[in-house]
Coordinates of C-alpha atoms in Angstrom, one line a residue:
X1 CA 68.2 58.9 135.6
X2 CA 68.0 61.4 138.4
X3 CA 70.5 64.2 138.1
X4 CA 71.3 66.5 141.1
X5 CA 73.0 69.8 140.6
X6 CA 75.1 71.5 143.3
X7 CA 76.6 74.8 142.2
X8 CA 77.8 75.6 145.7
X9 CA 79.5 72.4 146.7
X10 CA 80.9 72.1 150.2
X11 CA 83.1 69.9 152.3
X12 CA 80.9 69.2 155.4
X13 CA 82.8 69.2 158.7
X14 CA 80.8 67.8 161.6
X15 CA 81.9 68.2 165.2
X16 CA 80.3 66.3 168.1
X17 CA 80.6 68.1 171.5
X18 CA 79.3 67.6 175.0
X19 CA 77.6 71.0 174.9
X20 CA 77.8 74.3 173.0
X21 CA 78.5 77.3 175.2
X22 CA 79.1 80.7 173.4
X23 CA 82.4 82.3 174.3
X24 CA 84.0 79.1 175.6
X25 CA 86.6 76.7 174.3
X26 CA 85.2 73.4 173.1
X27 CA 86.9 70.0 172.6
X28 CA 85.2 67.8 170.0
X29 CA 84.8 64.2 170.7
X30 CA 84.5 63.4 167.1
X31 CA 85.2 65.1 163.8
X32 CA 84.0 63.9 160.4
X33 CA 84.6 65.3 156.9
X34 CA 82.3 64.5 153.9
X35 CA 81.5 65.8 150.5
X36 CA 78.4 68.0 150.8
X37 CA 76.1 70.6 149.5
X38 CA 72.4 70.0 149.2
X39 CA 72.5 68.3 145.8
X40 CA 75.3 66.0 146.8
X41 CA 73.4 65.0 149.9
X42 CA 70.4 64.2 147.8
X43 CA 72.5 62.1 145.5
X44 CA 74.1 60.2 148.4
X45 CA 70.6 59.3 149.7
X46 CA 69.4 58.2 146.3
X47 CA 72.6 56.1 145.9
X48 CA 71.9 54.4 149.2
X49 CA 68.5 53.5 147.9
X50 CA 69.9 52.0 144.8
X51 CA 68.5 54.6 142.4
X52 CA 70.1 55.6 139.1
X53 CA 71.6 58.9 140.1
X54 CA 74.4 61.2 139.0
X55 CA 75.6 64.3 140.9
X56 CA 76.8 67.4 138.9
X57 CA 78.8 69.7 141.1
X58 CA 81.7 72.2 141.2
X59 CA 85.0 71.6 142.9
X60 CA 88.2 73.7 143.3
X61 CA 91.4 73.8 145.3
X62 CA 92.5 71.3 148.0
X63 CA 89.0 71.3 149.6
X64 CA 87.5 70.5 146.2
X65 CA 90.0 67.6 145.8
X66 CA 88.8 66.3 149.2
X67 CA 85.2 66.4 148.0
X68 CA 86.1 64.5 144.8
X69 CA 88.0 61.9 146.8
X70 CA 85.1 61.3 149.1
X71 CA 82.6 60.9 146.3
X72 CA 84.9 58.4 144.6
X73 CA 85.3 56.5 147.8
X74 CA 81.5 56.4 148.3
X75 CA 81.1 55.3 144.6
X76 CA 78.6 58.0 143.9
X77 CA 78.6 58.8 140.1
X78 CA 79.5 62.4 139.6
X79 CA 80.4 64.9 136.9
X80 CA 82.7 67.5 138.5
X81 CA 83.1 70.9 137.0
X82 CA 86.6 72.3 137.9
X83 CA 86.6 75.9 139.2
X84 CA 89.4 78.3 140.0
X85 CA 88.1 79.2 143.5
X86 CA 88.5 77.1 146.6
X87 CA 85.4 75.0 147.5
X88 CA 83.8 76.2 150.7
X89 CA 83.4 74.3 154.0
X90 CA 80.3 74.1 156.1
X91 CA 80.5 73.4 159.8
X92 CA 78.0 71.5 161.9
X93 CA 78.2 71.3 165.7
X94 CA 76.2 68.5 167.3
X95 CA 75.7 68.8 171.0
X96 CA 74.6 66.1 173.4
X97 CA 71.5 68.1 174.3
X98 CA 70.2 67.6 170.7
X99 CA 71.0 71.1 169.4
X100 CA 72.4 71.4 165.9
X101 CA 74.5 74.6 165.0
X102 CA 75.5 75.3 161.5
X103 CA 78.0 77.8 160.0
X104 CA 77.9 78.0 156.2
X105 CA 80.5 79.7 154.1
X106 CA 79.3 81.7 151.1
X107 CA 81.3 79.8 148.5
X108 CA 83.8 80.9 145.8
X109 CA 82.8 83.2 142.9
X110 CA 82.1 81.3 139.7
X111 CA 83.2 82.7 136.3
X112 CA 80.8 82.9 133.4
X113 CA 82.6 80.0 131.7
X114 CA 82.4 77.8 134.8
X115 CA 78.7 78.4 135.1
X116 CA 78.1 77.6 131.4
X117 CA 80.2 74.4 131.8
X118 CA 77.9 73.4 134.6
X119 CA 74.8 74.1 132.5
X120 CA 76.2 72.2 129.6
X121 CA 76.9 69.1 131.8
X122 CA 73.2 69.2 132.8
X123 CA 72.0 69.4 129.2
X124 CA 74.3 66.5 128.2
X125 CA 72.9 64.1 130.8
X126 CA 69.2 64.6 129.7
X127 CA 67.8 63.5 133.1
X128 CA 64.4 62.0 133.7
X129 CA 64.2 64.1 136.9
X130 CA 66.5 67.1 137.6
X131 CA 67.1 68.2 141.1
X132 CA 68.5 71.8 141.6
X133 CA 69.5 72.2 145.2
X134 CA 71.1 74.8 147.5
X135 CA 72.4 78.3 147.4
X136 CA 73.9 79.9 144.4
X137 CA 77.5 81.1 144.8
X138 CA 78.6 84.6 143.6
X139 CA 78.8 84.8 139.8
X140 CA 76.4 81.9 139.2
X141 CA 73.5 82.3 136.8
X142 CA 70.0 81.3 137.8
X143 CA 68.4 77.9 138.2
X144 CA 65.8 78.9 135.6
X145 CA 68.5 78.4 133.0
X146 CA 68.8 74.7 134.0
X147 CA 65.1 73.9 134.3
X148 CA 62.9 72.7 131.5
X149 CA 62.8 69.6 129.3
X150 CA 62.4 67.2 132.2
X151 CA 60.6 66.7 135.5
X152 CA 62.3 68.9 138.1
X153 CA 62.6 69.7 141.8
X154 CA 63.9 73.0 143.1
X155 CA 65.2 73.4 146.7
X156 CA 66.6 76.8 147.3
X157 CA 65.5 80.0 149.1
X158 CA 65.2 83.8 148.8
X159 CA 65.8 85.5 145.5
X160 CA 67.2 82.4 143.9
X161 CA 63.9 80.6 144.5
X162 CA 61.8 83.5 143.1
X163 CA 63.9 83.9 140.0
X164 CA 63.9 80.2 139.3
X165 CA 60.1 80.0 139.1
X166 CA 60.4 81.4 135.6
X167 CA 61.8 78.0 134.6
X168 CA 58.5 76.4 135.8
X169 CA 59.9 73.7 138.1
X170 CA 57.6 70.6 138.7
X171 CA 58.0 70.8 142.4
X172 CA 59.4 73.5 144.8
X173 CA 60.4 72.4 148.3
X174 CA 60.8 75.3 150.8
X175 CA 60.5 75.0 154.5
X176 CA 57.8 77.1 156.3
X177 CA 60.2 80.0 157.1
X178 CA 61.6 80.1 153.6
X179 CA 58.1 80.1 152.2
X180 CA 57.0 83.0 154.5
X181 CA 60.2 84.9 153.6
X182 CA 59.5 84.9 149.8
X183 CA 55.7 85.5 149.9
X184 CA 55.2 87.6 153.1
X185 CA 52.2 85.3 153.9
X186 CA 51.9 83.4 157.2
X187 CA 49.5 80.8 156.0
X188 CA 51.4 78.1 154.1
X189 CA 48.6 77.0 151.9
X190 CA 48.0 80.6 150.7
X191 CA 51.7 81.1 150.3
X192 CA 52.2 77.9 148.4
X193 CA 49.4 78.9 146.1
X194 CA 51.3 82.1 145.3
X195 CA 54.3 80.1 144.2
X196 CA 52.1 78.0 142.0
X197 CA 50.7 81.1 140.3
X198 CA 54.3 82.3 139.7
X199 CA 55.3 79.0 137.9
X200 CA 55.7 76.1 140.4
X201 CA 53.8 73.0 139.4
X202 CA 53.5 71.9 143.1
X203 CA 54.8 73.1 146.4
X204 CA 55.9 70.8 149.2
X205 CA 56.5 72.6 152.5
X206 CA 58.7 71.2 155.2
X207 CA 57.0 71.7 158.6
X208 CA 59.7 70.2 160.8
X209 CA 58.4 67.6 163.2
X210 CA 54.9 68.2 161.9
X211 CA 55.7 66.6 158.5
X212 CA 55.0 67.9 155.1
X213 CA 52.3 70.0 153.4
X214 CA 51.8 69.5 149.6
X215 CA 49.9 72.0 147.5
X216 CA 49.4 70.6 144.0
X217 CA 47.2 71.0 141.0
X218 CA 45.3 67.8 142.0
X219 CA 44.8 68.6 145.7
X220 CA 46.3 69.6 149.1
X221 CA 47.7 67.0 151.6
X222 CA 49.3 67.0 155.0
X223 CA 51.6 64.1 155.8
X224 CA 52.7 63.5 159.4
X225 CA 55.2 61.1 160.9
X226 CA 54.1 58.4 163.3
X227 CA 56.5 59.7 166.0
X228 CA 58.7 62.7 166.8
X229 CA 62.4 61.8 166.3
X230 CA 65.5 63.4 167.8
X231 CA 68.9 63.4 166.1
X232 CA 70.8 65.3 163.3
X233 CA 68.3 67.3 161.3
X234 CA 70.8 68.8 158.8
X235 CA 70.0 66.3 156.0
X236 CA 66.3 65.8 156.6
X237 CA 65.2 68.3 153.9
X238 CA 67.6 66.7 151.4
X239 CA 66.1 63.3 152.1
X240 CA 62.7 64.8 151.4
X241 CA 63.9 65.9 148.0
X242 CA 65.4 62.5 147.3
X243 CA 62.0 60.9 148.0
X244 CA 60.2 63.5 145.9
X245 CA 62.6 62.7 143.0
X246 CA 62.0 59.0 143.3
X247 CA 58.2 59.4 143.4
X248 CA 58.1 61.9 140.6
X249 CA 60.2 59.7 138.4
X250 CA 58.0 56.7 139.1
X251 CA 54.8 58.5 138.5
X252 CA 53.5 57.8 142.0
X253 CA 50.4 59.5 143.5
X254 CA 50.9 62.5 145.8
X255 CA 49.8 60.6 148.9
X256 CA 52.4 57.8 148.2
X257 CA 55.1 60.3 147.4
X258 CA 54.5 62.1 150.7
X259 CA 54.5 58.8 152.7
X260 CA 58.0 58.1 151.2
X261 CA 59.2 61.6 151.8
X262 CA 58.2 61.8 155.5
X263 CA 59.6 58.3 156.1
X264 CA 62.9 59.1 154.4
X265 CA 63.2 62.4 156.2
X266 CA 62.9 60.6 159.6
X267 CA 65.4 58.1 158.4
X268 CA 67.8 61.0 157.8
X269 CA 67.3 62.4 161.3
X270 CA 68.5 59.0 162.6
X271 CA 71.6 59.1 160.4
X272 CA 74.9 60.4 161.9
X273 CA 75.7 62.7 159.0
X274 CA 73.8 64.6 156.3
X275 CA 73.2 62.1 153.5
X276 CA 73.0 59.1 155.8
X277 CA 69.6 57.3 156.2
X278 CA 68.4 54.6 158.5
X279 CA 66.9 52.3 155.9
X280 CA 65.1 50.1 158.4
X281 CA 63.2 53.1 159.7
X282 CA 62.5 54.2 156.2
X283 CA 60.8 51.0 155.2
X284 CA 59.0 50.6 158.5
X285 CA 57.7 54.2 158.7
X286 CA 56.2 54.3 155.2
X287 CA 53.2 52.3 156.4
X288 CA 52.8 54.4 159.4
X289 CA 52.8 57.9 157.9
X290 CA 49.4 59.6 158.1
X291 CA 48.4 61.4 154.9
X292 CA 45.2 63.5 155.0
X293 CA 43.6 65.7 152.3
X294 CA 43.4 69.3 153.4
X295 CA 40.6 71.2 151.6
X296 CA 41.0 74.3 153.9
X297 CA 43.9 76.3 155.3
X298 CA 46.6 74.9 157.6
X299 CA 47.6 77.3 160.4
X300 CA 51.2 76.6 161.6
X301 CA 51.7 79.9 163.4

């Protein structure tokens, strides 16, 4: 079983507008609400692929109730930890020119008891692969407390990422900017090597339209999509994590894992909302992704 953990759950609100102009009034053509947070998005993608997955998440207040109702309607297995605070909302504005604007609320403060209940839920499930995703809300402990005892993937940023390396995650998945932020290094291969020295088993770096870079104990690879896609990029990184979890759980080689991850990321860009994937594109693209060993440094500056 793959278990995803989302300490900072959200209700995702997505607006579609003709164009986004600062300081002006906008009228949305379409408004959609969906249970979100990075781990929930990962679980949604895995569920669409037919994987054995369970989401562990927090939920509180009327917004939390809406999150629970959406997960139940989508038939995504979930363990929900009740919290006293109101679950946050995240807002995405999709404009016709292809721009994507996000506003993310910080999330409610967790009590020590709420965090320990979340950690206990993870231990009870005994996952084959554990996915820890997203920001940590105020009052939360660290992801290092949850890692260990199973294969694991960490997708967070900043201090939460650095602190979690003590838990020795199997894979860490920052994007290029997040990697540069925590290491101070502009070269992603050198920066990824620093995270490996600090405890990460492997580092998979999202390079946007250029694909993925994987720095592992068995080699370094760059995987590129066959074509540049336009669409909603908000769930692309979560789709990468979903593919990494599948590949890690099935013991696939790194080149095969990366082919699936790039293909699924593109499939998410073609989906209307975070957590949606175009399965036809996913299956077609896997055979078209170019994966090359990279013995030297990759300069993305």
